[in-house]
PDB file of C-alpha atoms in Angstrom:
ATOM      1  CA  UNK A   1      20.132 -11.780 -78.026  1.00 50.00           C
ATOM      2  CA  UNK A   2      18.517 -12.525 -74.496  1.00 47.00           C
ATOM      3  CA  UNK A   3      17.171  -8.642 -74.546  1.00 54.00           C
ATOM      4  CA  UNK A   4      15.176  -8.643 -77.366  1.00 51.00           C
ATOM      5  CA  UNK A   5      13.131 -11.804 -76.263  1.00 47.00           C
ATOM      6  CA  UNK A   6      12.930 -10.646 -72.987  1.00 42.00           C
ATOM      7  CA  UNK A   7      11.423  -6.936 -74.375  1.00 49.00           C
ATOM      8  CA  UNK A   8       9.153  -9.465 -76.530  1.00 43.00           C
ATOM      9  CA  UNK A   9       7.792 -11.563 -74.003  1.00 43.00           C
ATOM     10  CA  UNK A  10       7.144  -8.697 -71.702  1.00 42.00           C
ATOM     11  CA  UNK A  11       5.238  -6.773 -74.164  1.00 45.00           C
ATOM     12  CA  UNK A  12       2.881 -10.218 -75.460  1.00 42.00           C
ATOM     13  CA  UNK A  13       2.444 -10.149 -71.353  1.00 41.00           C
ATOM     14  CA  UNK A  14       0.930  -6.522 -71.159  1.00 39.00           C
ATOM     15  CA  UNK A  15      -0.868  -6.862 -74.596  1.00 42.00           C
ATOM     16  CA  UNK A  16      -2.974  -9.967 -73.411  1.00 40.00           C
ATOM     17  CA  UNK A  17      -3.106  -8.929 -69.534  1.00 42.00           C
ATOM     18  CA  UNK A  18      -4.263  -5.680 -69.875  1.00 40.00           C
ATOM     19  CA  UNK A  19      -7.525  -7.157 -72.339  1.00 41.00           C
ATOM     20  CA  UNK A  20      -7.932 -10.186 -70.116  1.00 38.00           C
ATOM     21  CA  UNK A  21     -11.446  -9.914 -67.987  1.00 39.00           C
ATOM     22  CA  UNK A  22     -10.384  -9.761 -64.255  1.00 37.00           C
ATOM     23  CA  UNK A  23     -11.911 -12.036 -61.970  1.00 36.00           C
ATOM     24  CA  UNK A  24     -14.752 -10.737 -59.362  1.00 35.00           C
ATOM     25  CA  UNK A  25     -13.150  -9.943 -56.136  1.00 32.00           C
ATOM     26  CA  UNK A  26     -14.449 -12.333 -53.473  1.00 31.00           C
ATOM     27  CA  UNK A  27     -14.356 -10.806 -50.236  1.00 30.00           C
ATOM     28  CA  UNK A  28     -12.521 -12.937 -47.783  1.00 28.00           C
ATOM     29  CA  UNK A  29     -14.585 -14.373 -44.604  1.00 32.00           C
ATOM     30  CA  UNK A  30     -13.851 -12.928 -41.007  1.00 32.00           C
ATOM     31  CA  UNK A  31     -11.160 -14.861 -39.535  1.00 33.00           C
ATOM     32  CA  UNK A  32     -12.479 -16.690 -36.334  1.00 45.00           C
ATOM     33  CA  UNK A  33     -10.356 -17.295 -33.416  1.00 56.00           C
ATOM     34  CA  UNK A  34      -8.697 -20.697 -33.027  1.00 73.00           C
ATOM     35  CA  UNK A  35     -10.055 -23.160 -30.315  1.00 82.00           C
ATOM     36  CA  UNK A  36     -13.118 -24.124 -28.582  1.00 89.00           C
ATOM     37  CA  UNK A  37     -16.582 -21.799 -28.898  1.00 92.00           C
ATOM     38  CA  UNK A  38     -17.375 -20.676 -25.263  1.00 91.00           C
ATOM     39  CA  UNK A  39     -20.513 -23.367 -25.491  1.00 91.00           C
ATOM     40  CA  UNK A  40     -18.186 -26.131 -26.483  1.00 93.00           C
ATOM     41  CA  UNK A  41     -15.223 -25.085 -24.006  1.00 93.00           C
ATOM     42  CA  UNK A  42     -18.212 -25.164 -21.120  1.00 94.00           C
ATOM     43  CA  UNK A  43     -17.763 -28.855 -19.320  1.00 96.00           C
ATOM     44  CA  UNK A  44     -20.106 -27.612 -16.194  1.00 97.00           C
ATOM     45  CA  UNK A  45     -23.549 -27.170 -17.257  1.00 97.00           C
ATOM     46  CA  UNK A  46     -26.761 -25.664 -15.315  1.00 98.00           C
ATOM     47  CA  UNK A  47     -28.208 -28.622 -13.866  1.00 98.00           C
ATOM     48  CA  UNK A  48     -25.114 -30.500 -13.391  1.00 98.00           C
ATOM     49  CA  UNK A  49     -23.610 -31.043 -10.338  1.00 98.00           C
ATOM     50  CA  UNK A  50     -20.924 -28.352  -9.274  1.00 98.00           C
ATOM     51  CA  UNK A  51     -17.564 -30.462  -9.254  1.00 98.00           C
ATOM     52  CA  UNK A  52     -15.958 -30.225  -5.400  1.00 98.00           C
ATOM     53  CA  UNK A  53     -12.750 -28.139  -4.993  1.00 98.00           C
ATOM     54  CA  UNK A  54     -10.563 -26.295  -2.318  1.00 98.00           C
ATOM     55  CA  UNK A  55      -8.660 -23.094  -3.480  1.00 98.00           C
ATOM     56  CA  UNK A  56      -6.012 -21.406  -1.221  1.00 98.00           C
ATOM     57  CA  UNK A  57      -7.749 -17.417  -0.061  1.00 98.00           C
ATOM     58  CA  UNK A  58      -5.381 -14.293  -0.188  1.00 98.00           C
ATOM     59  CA  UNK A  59      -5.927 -14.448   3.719  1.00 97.00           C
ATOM     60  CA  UNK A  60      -4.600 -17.413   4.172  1.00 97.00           C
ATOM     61  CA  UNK A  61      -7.510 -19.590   4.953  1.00 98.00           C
ATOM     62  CA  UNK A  62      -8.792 -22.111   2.449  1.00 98.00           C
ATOM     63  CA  UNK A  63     -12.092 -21.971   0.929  1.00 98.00           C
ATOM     64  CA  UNK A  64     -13.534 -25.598   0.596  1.00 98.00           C
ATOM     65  CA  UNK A  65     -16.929 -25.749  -1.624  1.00 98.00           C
ATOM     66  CA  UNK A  66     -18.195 -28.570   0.117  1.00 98.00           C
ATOM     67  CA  UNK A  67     -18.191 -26.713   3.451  1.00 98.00           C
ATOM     68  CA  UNK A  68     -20.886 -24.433   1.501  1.00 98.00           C
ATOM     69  CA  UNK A  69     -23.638 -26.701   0.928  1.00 97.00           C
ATOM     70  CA  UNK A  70     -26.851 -25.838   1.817  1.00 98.00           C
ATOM     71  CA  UNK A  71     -25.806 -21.914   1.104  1.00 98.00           C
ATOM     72  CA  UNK A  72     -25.713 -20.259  -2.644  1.00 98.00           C
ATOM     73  CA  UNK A  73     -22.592 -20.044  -3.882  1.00 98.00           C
ATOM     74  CA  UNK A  74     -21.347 -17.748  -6.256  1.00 98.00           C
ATOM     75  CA  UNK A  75     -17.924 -19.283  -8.017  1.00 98.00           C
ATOM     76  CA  UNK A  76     -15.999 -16.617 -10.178  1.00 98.00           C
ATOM     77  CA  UNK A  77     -13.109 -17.161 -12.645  1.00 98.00           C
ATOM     78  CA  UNK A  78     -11.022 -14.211 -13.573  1.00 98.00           C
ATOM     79  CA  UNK A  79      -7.167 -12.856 -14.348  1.00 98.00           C
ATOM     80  CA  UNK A  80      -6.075  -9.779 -13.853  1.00 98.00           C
ATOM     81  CA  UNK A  81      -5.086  -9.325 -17.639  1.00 97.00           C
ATOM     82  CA  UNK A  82      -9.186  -9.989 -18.739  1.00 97.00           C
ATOM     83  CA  UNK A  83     -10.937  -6.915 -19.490  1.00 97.00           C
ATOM     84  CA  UNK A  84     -14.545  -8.058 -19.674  1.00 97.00           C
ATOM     85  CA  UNK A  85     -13.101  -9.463 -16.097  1.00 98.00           C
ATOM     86  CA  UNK A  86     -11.964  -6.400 -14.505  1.00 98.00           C
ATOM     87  CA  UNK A  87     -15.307  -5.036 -16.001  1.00 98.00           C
ATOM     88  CA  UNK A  88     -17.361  -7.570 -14.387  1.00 98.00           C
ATOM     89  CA  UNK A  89     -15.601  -7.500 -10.868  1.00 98.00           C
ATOM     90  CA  UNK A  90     -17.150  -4.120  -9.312  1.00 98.00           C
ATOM     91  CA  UNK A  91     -20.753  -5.873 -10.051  1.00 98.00           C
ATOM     92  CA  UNK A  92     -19.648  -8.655  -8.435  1.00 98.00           C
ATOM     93  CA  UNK A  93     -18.502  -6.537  -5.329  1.00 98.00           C
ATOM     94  CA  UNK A  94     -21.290  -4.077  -5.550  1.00 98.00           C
ATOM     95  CA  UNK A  95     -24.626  -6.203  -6.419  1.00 98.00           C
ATOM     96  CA  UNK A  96     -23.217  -9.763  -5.163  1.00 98.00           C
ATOM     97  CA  UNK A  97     -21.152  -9.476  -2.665  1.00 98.00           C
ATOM     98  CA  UNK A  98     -22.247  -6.116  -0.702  1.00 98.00           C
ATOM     99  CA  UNK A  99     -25.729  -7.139  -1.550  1.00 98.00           C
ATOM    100  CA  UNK A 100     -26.232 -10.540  -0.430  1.00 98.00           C
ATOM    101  CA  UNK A 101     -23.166 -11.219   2.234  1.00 96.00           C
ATOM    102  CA  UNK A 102     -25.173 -11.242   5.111  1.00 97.00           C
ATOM    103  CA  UNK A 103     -27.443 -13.800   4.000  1.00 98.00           C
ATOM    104  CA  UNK A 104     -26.562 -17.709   3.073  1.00 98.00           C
ATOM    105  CA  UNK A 105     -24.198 -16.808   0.560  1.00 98.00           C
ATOM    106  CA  UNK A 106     -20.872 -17.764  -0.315  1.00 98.00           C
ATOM    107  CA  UNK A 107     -18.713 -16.058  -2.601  1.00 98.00           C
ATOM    108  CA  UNK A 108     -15.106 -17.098  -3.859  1.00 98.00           C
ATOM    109  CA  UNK A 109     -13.416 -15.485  -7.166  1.00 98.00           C
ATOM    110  CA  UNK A 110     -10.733 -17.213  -8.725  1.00 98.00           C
ATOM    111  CA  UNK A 111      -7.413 -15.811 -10.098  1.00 98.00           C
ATOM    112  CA  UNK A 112      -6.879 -18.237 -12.780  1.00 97.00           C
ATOM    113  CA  UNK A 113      -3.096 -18.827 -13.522  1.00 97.00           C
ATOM    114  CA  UNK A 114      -2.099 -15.878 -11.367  1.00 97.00           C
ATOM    115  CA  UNK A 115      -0.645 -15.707  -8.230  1.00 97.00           C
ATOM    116  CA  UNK A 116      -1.119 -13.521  -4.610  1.00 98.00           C
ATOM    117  CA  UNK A 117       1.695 -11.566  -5.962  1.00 98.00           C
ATOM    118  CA  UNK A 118      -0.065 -10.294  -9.268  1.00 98.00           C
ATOM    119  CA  UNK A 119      -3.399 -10.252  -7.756  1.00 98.00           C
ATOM    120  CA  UNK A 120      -3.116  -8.491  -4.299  1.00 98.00           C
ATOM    121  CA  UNK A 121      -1.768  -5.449  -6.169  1.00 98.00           C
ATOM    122  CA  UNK A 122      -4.349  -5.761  -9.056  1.00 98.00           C
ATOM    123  CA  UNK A 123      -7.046  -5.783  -5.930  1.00 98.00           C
ATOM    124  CA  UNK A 124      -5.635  -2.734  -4.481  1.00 98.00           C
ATOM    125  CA  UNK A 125      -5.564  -0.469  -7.597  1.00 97.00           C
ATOM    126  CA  UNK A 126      -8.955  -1.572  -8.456  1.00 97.00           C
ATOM    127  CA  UNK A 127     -10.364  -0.726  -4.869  1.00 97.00           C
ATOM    128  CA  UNK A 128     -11.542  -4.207  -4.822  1.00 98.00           C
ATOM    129  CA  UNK A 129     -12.295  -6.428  -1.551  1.00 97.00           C
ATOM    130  CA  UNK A 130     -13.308  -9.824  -2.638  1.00 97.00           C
ATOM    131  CA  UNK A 131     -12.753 -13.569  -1.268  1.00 98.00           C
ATOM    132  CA  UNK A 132     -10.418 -14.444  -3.866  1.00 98.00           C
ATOM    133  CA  UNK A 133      -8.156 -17.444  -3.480  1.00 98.00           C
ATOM    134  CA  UNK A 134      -5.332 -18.262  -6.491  1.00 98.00           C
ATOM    135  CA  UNK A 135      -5.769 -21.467  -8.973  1.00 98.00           C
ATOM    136  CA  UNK A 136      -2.469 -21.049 -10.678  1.00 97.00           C
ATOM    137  CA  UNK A 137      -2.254 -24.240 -11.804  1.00 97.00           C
ATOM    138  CA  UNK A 138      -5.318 -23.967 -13.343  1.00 97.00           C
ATOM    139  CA  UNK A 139      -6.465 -26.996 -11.909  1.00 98.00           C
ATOM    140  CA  UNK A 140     -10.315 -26.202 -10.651  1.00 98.00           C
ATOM    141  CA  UNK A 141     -11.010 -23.844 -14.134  1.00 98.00           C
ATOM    142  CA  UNK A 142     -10.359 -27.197 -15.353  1.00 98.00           C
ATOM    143  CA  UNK A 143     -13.049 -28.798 -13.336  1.00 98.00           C
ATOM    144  CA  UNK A 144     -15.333 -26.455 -14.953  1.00 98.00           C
ATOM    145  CA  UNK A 145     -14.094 -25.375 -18.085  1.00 97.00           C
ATOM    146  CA  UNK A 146     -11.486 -25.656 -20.887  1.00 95.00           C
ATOM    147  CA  UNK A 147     -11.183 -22.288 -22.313  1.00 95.00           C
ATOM    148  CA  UNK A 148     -12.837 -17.914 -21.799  1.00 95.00           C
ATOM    149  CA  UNK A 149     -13.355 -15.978 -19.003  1.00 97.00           C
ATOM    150  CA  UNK A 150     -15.066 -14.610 -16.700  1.00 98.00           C
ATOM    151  CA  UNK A 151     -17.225 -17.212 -15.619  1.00 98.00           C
ATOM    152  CA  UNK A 152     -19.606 -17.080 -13.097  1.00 98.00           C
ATOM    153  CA  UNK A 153     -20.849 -20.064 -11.852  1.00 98.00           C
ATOM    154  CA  UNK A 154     -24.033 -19.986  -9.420  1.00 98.00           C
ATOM    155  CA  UNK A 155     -24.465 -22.942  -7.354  1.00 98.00           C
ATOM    156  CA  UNK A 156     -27.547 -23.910  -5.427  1.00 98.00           C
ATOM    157  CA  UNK A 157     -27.908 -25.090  -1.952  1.00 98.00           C
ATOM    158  CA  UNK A 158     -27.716 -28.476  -2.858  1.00 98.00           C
ATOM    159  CA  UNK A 159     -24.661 -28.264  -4.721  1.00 98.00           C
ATOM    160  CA  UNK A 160     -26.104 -28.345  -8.284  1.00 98.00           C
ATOM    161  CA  UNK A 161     -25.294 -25.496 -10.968  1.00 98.00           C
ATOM    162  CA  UNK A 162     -28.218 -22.682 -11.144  1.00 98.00           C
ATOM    163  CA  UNK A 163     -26.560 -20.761 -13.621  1.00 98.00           C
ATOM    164  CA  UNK A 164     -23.132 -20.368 -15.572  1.00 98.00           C
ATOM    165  CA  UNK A 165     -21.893 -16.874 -17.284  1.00 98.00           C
ATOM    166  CA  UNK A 166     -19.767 -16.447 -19.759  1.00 97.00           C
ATOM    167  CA  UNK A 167     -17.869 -13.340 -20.305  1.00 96.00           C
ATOM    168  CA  UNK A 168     -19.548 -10.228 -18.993  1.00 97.00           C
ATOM    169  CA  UNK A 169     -22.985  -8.863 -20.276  1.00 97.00           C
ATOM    170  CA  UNK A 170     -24.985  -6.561 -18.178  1.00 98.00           C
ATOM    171  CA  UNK A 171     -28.158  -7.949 -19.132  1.00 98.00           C
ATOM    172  CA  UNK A 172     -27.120 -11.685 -18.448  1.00 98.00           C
ATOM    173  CA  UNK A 173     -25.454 -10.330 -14.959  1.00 98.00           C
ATOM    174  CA  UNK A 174     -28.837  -8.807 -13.819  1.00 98.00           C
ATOM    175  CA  UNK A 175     -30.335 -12.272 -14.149  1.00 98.00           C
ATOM    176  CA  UNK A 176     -28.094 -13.677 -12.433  1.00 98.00           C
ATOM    177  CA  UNK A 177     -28.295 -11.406  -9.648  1.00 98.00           C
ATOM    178  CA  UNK A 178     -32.166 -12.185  -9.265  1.00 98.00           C
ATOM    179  CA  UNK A 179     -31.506 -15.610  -9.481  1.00 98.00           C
ATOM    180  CA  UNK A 180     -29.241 -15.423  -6.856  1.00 98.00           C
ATOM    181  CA  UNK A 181     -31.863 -12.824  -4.592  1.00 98.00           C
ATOM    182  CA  UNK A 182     -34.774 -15.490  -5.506  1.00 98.00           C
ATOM    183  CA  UNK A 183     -32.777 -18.618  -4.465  1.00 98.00           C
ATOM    184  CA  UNK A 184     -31.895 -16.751  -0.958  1.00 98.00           C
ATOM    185  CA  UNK A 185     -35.540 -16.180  -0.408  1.00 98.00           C
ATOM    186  CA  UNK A 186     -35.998 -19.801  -0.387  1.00 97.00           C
ATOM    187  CA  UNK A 187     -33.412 -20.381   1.887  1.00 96.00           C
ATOM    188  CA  UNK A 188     -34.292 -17.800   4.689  1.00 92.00           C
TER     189      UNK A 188
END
């Protein structure tokens, strides 16, 4: 008794399904990650002052921003893990660092949440010589930011924020790097 109504129902089903108009397909939007925009995750702006911190160095001294006023000072957030990072780190060495180190400049990249035992290795294989001291606590990223890396932060003389990258672009990197050559003019 149960089969026949079953057969029944199932063949009403196709009849009316298979006449039915079908509904427009809609695409679905992009999904977007979860969390802050880099804008809104940014709590360090250009023309704010540069919040003070001291960071423990790979070679065992301690870098102390205050200590650095009245130089340019170039403040770099990274992990090992980041590709844009590990992208933007040979500029940093090669058109900061090399470039400028013999003139009033200070330079000090951060290993966010990563200690001298993941990074010392990472600097090695990558043929990197930086300053780079270890925030593993995360404690001065939070000074600046909540959320995406790299950042570059460029700090003037007097301790206020010249400029502030987010992730790596070339283009946006270049600027920086004149802004950087122009602000050591004034200074020499």
């Amino acid at each position: 008794m149960m089969r026949p109504v079953f057969t029944l129902l199932l063949a009403l089903l196709l009849i009316l399904g298979c006449g039915a108009p079908t509904a427009p397909t809609v695409p679905t939007p992009e999904p977007t990650p979860e969390g802050p925009t880099p804008e809104e995750a940014t709590l360090v702006r250009v023309g704010d002052p540069a919040p003070s911190f001291t960071a423990p160095m790979l070679d065992g001294t301690v870098f102390d921003l205050e200590a650095h006023r009245g130089k340019i000072v170039v403040v770099n957030f990274f992990a090992t893990w980041c590709p844009p990072c590990r992208e933007e780190l040979p500029h940093l060495q090669s058109e900061v660092w090399e470039a400028f180190r013999d003139r009033p400049l200070a330079l000090v990249c951060l290993a966010r949440e990563e200690g001298p035992e993941v990074v010392r290795p990472f600097l090695e294989k990558s043929e990197l010589d930086l300053p780079v001291a270890t925030d593993e606590d995360r404690s001065i990223y939070a000074l600046y930011a909540d959320a995406w890396i790299p950042r570059t932060v460029v700090i003037g003389a007097d301790g206020t924020v010249l400029e502030h990258l987010i992730d790596y672009n070339p283009e946006e990197f270049a600027a920086a790097v004149a802004l950087i050559d122009a602000e050591l003019t004034k200074l020499e």
